[in-house]
PDB file of C-alpha atoms in Angstrom:
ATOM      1  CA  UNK O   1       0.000   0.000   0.000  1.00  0.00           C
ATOM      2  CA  UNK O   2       1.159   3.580  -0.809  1.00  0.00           C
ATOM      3  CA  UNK O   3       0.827   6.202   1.864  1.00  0.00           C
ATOM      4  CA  UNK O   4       1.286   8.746  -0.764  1.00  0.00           C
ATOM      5  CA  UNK O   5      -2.138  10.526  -3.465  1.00  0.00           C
ATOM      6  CA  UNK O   6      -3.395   7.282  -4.882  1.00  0.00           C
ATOM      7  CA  UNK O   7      -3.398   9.514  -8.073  1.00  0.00           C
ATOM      8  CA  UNK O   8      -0.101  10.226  -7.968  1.00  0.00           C
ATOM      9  CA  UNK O   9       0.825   7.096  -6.665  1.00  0.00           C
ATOM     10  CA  UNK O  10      -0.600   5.588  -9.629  1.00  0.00           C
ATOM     11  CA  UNK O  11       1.222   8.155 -12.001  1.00  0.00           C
ATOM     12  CA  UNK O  12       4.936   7.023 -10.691  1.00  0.00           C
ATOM     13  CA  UNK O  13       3.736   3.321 -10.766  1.00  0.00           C
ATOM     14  CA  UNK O  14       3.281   3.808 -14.782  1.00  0.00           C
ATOM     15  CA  UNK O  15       6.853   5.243 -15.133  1.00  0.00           C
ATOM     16  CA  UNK O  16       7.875   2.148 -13.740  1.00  0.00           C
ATOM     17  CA  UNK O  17      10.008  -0.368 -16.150  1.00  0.00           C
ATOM     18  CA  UNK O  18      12.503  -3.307 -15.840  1.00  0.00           C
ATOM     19  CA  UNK O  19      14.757  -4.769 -18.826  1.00  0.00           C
ATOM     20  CA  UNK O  20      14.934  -8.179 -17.314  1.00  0.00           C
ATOM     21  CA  UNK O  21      11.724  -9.940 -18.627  1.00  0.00           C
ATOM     22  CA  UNK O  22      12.429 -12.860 -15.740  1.00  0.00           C
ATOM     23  CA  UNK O  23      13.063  -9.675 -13.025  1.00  0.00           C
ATOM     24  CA  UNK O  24       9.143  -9.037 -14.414  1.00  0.00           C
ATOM     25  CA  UNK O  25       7.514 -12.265 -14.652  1.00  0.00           C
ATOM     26  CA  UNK O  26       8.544 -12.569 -11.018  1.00  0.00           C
ATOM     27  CA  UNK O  27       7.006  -9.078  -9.880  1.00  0.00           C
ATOM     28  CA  UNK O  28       3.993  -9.852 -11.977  1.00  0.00           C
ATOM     29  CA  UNK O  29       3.573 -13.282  -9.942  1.00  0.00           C
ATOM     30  CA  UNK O  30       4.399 -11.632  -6.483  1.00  0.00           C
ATOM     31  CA  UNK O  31       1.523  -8.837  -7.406  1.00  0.00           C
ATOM     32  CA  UNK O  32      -0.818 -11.132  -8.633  1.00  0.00           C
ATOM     33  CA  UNK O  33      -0.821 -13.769  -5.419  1.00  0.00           C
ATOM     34  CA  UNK O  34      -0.124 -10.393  -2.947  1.00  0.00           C
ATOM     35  CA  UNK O  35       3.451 -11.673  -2.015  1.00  0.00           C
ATOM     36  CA  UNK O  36       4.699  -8.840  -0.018  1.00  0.00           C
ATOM     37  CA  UNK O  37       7.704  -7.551  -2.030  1.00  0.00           C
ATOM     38  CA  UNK O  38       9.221  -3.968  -2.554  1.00  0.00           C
ATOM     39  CA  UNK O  39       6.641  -1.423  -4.256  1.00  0.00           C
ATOM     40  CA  UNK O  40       7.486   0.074  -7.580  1.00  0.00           C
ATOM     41  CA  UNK O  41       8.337   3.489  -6.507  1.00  0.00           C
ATOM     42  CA  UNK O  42      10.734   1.959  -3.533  1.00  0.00           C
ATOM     43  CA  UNK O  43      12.118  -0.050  -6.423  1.00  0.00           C
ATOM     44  CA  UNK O  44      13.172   2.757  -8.705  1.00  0.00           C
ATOM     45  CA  UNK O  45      14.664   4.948  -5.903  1.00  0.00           C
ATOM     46  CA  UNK O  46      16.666   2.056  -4.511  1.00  0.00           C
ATOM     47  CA  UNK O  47      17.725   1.006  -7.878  1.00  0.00           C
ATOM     48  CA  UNK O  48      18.830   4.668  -8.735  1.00  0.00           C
ATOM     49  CA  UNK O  49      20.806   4.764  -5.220  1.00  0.00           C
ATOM     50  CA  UNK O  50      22.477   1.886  -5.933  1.00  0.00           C
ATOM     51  CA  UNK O  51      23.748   2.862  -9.135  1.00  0.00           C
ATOM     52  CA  UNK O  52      24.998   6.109  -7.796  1.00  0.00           C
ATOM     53  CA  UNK O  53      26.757   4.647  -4.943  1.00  0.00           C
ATOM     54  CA  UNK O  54      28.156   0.778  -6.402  1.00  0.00           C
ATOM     55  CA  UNK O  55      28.204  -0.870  -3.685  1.00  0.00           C
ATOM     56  CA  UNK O  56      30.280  -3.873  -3.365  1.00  0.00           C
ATOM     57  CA  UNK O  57      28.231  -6.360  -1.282  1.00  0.00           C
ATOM     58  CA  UNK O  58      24.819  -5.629   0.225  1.00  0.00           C
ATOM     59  CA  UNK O  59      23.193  -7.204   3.030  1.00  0.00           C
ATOM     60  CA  UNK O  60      19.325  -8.176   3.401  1.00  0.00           C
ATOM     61  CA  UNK O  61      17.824  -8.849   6.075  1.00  0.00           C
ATOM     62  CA  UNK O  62      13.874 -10.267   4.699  1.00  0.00           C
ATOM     63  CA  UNK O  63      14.707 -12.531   1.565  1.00  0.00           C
ATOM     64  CA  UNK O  64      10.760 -13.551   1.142  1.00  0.00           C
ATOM     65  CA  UNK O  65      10.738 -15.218  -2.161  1.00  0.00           C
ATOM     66  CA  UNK O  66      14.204 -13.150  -3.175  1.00  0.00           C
ATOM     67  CA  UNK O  67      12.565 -10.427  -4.965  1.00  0.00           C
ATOM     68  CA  UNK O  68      14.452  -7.443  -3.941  1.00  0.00           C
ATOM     69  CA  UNK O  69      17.886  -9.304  -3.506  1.00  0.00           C
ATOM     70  CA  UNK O  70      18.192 -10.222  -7.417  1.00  0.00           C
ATOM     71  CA  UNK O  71      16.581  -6.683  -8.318  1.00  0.00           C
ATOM     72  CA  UNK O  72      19.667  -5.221  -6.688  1.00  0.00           C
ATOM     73  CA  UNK O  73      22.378  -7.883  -7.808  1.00  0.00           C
ATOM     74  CA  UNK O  74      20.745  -7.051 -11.375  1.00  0.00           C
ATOM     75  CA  UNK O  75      20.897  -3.424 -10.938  1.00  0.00           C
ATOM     76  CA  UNK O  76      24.811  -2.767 -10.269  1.00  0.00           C
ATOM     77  CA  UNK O  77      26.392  -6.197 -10.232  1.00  0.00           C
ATOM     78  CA  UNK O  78      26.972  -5.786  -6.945  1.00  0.00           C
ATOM     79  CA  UNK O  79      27.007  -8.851  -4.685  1.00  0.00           C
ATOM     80  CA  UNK O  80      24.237  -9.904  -1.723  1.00  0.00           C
ATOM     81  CA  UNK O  81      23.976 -11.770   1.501  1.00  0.00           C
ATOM     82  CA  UNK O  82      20.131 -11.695   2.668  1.00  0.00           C
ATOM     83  CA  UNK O  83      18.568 -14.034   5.146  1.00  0.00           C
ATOM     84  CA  UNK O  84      15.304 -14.981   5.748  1.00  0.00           C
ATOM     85  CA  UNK O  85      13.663 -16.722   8.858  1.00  0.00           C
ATOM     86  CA  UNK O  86      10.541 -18.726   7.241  1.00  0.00           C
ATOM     87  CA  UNK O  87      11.933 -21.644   5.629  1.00  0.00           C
ATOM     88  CA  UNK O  88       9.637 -21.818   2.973  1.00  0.00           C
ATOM     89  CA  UNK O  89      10.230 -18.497   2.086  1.00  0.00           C
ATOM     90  CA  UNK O  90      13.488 -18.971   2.161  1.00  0.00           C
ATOM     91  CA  UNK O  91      13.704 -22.334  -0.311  1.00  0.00           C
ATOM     92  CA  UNK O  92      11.425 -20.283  -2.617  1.00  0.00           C
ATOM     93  CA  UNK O  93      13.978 -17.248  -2.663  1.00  0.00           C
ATOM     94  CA  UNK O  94      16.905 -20.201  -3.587  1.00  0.00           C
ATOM     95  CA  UNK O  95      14.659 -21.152  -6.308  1.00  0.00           C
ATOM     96  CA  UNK O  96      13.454 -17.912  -7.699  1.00  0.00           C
ATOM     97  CA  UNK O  97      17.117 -16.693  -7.803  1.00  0.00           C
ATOM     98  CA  UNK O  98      18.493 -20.153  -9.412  1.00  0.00           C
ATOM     99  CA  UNK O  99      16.116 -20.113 -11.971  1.00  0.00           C
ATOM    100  CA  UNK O 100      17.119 -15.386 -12.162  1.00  0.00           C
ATOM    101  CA  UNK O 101      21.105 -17.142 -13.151  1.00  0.00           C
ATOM    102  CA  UNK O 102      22.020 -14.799  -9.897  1.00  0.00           C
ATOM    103  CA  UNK O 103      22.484 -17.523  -7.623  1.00  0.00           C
ATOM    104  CA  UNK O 104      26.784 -16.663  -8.225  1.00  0.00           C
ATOM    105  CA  UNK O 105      26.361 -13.290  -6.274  1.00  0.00           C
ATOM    106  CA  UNK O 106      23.631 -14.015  -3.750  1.00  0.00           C
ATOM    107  CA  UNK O 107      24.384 -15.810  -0.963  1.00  0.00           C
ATOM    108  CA  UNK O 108      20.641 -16.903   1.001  1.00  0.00           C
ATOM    109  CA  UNK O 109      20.537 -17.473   4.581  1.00  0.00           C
ATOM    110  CA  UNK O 110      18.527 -19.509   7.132  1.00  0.00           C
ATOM    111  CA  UNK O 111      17.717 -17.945  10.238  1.00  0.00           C
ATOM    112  CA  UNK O 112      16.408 -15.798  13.276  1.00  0.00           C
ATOM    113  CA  UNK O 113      18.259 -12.745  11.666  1.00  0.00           C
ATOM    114  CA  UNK O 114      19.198 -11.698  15.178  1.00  0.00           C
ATOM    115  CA  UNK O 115      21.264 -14.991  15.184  1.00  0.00           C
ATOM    116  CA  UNK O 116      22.936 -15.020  11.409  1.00  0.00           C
ATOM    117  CA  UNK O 117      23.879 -11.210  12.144  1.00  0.00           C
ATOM    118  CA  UNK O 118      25.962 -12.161  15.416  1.00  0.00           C
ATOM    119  CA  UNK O 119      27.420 -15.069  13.176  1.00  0.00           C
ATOM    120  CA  UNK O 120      28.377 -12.278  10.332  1.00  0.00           C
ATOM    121  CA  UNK O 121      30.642 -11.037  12.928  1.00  0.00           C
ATOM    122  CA  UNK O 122      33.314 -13.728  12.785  1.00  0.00           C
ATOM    123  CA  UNK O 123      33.565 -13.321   8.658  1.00  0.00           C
ATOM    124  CA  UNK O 124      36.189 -10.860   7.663  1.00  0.00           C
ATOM    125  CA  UNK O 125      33.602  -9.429   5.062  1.00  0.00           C
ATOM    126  CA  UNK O 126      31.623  -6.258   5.916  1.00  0.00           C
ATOM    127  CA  UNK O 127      28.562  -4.648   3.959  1.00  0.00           C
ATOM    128  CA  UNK O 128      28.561  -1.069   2.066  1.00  0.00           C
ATOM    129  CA  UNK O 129      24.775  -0.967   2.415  1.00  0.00           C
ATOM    130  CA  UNK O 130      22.386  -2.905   4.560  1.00  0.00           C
ATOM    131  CA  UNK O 131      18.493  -2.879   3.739  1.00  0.00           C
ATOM    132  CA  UNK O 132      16.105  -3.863   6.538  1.00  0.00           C
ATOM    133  CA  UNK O 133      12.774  -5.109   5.108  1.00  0.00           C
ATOM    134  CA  UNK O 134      11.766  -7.785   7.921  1.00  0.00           C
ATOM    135  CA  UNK O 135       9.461  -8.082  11.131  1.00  0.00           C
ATOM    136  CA  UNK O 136       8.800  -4.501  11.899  1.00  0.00           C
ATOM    137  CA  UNK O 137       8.760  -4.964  15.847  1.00  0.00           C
ATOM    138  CA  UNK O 138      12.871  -5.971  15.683  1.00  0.00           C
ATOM    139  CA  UNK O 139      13.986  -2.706  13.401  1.00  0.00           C
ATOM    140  CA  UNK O 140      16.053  -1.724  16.566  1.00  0.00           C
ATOM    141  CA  UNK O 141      17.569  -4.832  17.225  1.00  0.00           C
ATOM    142  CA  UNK O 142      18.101  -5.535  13.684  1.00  0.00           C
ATOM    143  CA  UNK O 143      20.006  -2.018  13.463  1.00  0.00           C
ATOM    144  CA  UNK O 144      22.307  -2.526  16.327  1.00  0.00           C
ATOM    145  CA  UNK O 145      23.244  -5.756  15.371  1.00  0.00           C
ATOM    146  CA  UNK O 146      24.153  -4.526  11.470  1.00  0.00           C
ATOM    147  CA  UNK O 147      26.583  -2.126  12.868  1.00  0.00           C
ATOM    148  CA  UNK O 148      29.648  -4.461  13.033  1.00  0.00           C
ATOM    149  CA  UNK O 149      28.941  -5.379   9.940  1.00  0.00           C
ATOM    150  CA  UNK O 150      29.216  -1.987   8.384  1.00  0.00           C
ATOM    151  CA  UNK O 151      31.987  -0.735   6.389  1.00  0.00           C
ATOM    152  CA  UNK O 152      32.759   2.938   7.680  1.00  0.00           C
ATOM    153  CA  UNK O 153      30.778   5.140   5.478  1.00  0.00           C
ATOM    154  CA  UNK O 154      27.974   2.322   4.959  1.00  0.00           C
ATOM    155  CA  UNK O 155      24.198   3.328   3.646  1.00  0.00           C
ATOM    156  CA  UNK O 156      21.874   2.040   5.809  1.00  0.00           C
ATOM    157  CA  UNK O 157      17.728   1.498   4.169  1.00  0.00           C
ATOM    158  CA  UNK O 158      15.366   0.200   6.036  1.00  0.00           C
ATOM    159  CA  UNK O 159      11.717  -0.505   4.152  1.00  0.00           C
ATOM    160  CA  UNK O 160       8.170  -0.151   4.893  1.00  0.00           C
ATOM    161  CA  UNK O 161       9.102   2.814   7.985  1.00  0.00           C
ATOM    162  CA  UNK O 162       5.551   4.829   8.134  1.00  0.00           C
ATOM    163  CA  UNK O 163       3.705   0.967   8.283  1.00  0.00           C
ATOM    164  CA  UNK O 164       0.555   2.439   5.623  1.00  0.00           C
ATOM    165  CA  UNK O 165       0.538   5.655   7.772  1.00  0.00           C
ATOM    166  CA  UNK O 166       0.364   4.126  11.390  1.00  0.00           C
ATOM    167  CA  UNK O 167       3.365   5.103  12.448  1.00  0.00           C
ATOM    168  CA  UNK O 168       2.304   9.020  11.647  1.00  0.00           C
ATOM    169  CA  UNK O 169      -1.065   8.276  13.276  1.00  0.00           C
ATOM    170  CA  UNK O 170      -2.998   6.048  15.053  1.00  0.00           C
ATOM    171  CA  UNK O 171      -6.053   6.905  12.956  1.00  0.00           C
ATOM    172  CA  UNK O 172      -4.403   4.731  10.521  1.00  0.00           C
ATOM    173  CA  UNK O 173      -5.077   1.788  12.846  1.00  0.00           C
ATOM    174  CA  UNK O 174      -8.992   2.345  13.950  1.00  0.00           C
ATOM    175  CA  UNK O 175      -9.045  -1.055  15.689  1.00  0.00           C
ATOM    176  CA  UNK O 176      -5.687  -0.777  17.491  1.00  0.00           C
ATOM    177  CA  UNK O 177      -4.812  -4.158  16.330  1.00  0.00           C
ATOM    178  CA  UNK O 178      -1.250  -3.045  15.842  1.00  0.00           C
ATOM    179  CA  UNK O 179       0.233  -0.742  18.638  1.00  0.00           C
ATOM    180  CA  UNK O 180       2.686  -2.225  19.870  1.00  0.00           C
ATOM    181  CA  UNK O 181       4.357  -2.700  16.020  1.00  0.00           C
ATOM    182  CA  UNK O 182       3.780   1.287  15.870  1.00  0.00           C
ATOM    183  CA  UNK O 183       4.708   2.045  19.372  1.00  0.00           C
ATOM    184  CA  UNK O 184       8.084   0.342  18.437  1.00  0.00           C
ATOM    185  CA  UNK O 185       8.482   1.703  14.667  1.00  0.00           C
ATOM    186  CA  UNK O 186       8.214   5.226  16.383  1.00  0.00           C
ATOM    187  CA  UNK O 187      10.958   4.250  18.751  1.00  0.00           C
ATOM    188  CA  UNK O 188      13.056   3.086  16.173  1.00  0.00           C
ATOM    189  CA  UNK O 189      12.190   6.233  14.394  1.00  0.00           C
ATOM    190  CA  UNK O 190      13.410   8.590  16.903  1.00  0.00           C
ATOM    191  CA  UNK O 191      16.410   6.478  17.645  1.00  0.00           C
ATOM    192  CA  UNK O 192      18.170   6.617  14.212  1.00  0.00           C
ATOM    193  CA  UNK O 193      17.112   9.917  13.415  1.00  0.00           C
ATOM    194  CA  UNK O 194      19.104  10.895  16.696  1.00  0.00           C
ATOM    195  CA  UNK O 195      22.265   9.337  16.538  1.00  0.00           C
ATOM    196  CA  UNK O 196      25.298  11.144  16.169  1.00  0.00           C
ATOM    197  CA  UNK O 197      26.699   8.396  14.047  1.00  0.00           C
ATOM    198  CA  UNK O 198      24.220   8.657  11.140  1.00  0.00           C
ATOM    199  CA  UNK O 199      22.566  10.877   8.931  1.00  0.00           C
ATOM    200  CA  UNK O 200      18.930   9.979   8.871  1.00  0.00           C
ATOM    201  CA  UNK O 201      15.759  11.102   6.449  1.00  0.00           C
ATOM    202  CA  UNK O 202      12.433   9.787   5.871  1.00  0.00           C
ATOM    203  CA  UNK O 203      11.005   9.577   2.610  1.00  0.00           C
ATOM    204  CA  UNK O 204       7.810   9.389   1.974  1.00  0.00           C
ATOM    205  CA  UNK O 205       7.822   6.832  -1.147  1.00  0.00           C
ATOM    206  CA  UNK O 206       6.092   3.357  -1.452  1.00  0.00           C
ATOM    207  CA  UNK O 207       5.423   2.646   2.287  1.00  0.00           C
ATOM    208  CA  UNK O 208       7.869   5.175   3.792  1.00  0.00           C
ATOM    209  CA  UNK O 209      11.626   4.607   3.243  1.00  0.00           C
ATOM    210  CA  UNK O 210      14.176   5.962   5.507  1.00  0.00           C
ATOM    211  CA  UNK O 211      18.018   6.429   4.140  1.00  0.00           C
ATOM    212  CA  UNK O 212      21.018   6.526   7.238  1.00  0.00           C
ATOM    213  CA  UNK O 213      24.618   7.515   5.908  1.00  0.00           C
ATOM    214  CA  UNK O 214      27.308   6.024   8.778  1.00  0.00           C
ATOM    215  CA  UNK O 215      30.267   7.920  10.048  1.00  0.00           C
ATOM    216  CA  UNK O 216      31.619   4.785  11.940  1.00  0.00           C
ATOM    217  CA  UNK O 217      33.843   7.251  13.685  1.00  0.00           C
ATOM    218  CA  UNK O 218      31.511   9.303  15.246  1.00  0.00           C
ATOM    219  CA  UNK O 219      30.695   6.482  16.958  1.00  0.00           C
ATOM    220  CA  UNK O 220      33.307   6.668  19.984  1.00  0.00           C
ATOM    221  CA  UNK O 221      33.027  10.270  20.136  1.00  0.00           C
TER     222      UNK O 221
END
């Protein structure tokens, strides 16, 4: 869902294109059976970011079916390490990439993310950009735990931020079904946005998008 003018939601959605016809016939499938996967206008700003910054190795945390790894291996060649916790999910995403020919620069993982993350730790390789798209509730934990795994100067995206507007206002949720996801979201919110370490915005594209740039060494100071 886009928290943005359905009309002008629906404007970007028609600039939207992709040159790999396989890339497509995936999106088309995850649309038509509602597979949660990145929205179209998320897609083409994280697509353009990438290409602007060519990044070396990404890492995912939220494979689902592998959607938005393979759209950024695609987009700048760059290599990826996302993990997913559902194991059906996460043989789907093996699959789905296999069958994309990018299974030689993504690397899927199994797990509690909280638990592959603290295994990262003991590889020598670190991430240039890290893109959180995973159970909304653990954004924090999720965050902390990327940190060691950041290169210096590392971009830091995490999806779906605003939660269709509930994070702005409780309005949004009229049968408070999900306030403690929002009560944490907001926390998570005001955490990043006031570290001295990063510098955060909030976009309000697709689902709400926010962008950290790291200055590891602010981080002592």
């Amino acid at each position: 869902m886009d928290i943005t003018n359905r009309i002008i939601a629906a404007y970007i959605d028609e600039l939207y294109t992709c040159d790999n016809e396989k890339l497509k016939e995936l999106r088309s499938f995850a649309e038509d059976r509602k597979v949660p996967i990145i929205l179209r206008s998320t897609e083409m700003l994280l697509t353009n970011l990438l290409k602007i910054r060519k990044p070396e190795h990404i890492l995912e945390i939220g494979a689902a079916v592998g959607y938005s790894a393979s759209v950024f291996a695609d987009a700048c060649g760059c290599r990826v390490t996302t993990v997913e916790s559902d194991e059906n999910s996460y043989n789907i995403a093996r699959n789905n990439i296999k069958a994309l020919e990018l299974d030689d620069r993504i690397r899927v993982l199994h797990g509690d993310a909280r638990d592959v993350l603290e295994k990262l730790v003991q590889e020598p390789e670190r991430f240039d950009v890290v893109f959180i798209d995973a159970a909304k509730s653990h954004y924090r934990a999720f965050w902390d735990l990327a940190m060691p795994l950041c290169t210096d100067d590392a971009l830091v995206i995490c999806d779906n931020v605003l939660m269709k507007g509930m994070t702005v206002s409780d309005e949004c949720d009229p049968g408070r079904k999900y306030k403690t996801s929002i009560r944490k979201m907001r926390e998570f919110i005001e955490y990043i946005t006031n570290l001295n370490y990063a510098e955060t915005c909030v976009l309000p594209v697709g689902d709400g998008v926010s962008l950290s740039v790291i200055d590891k060494e602010l981080m002592t100071i």
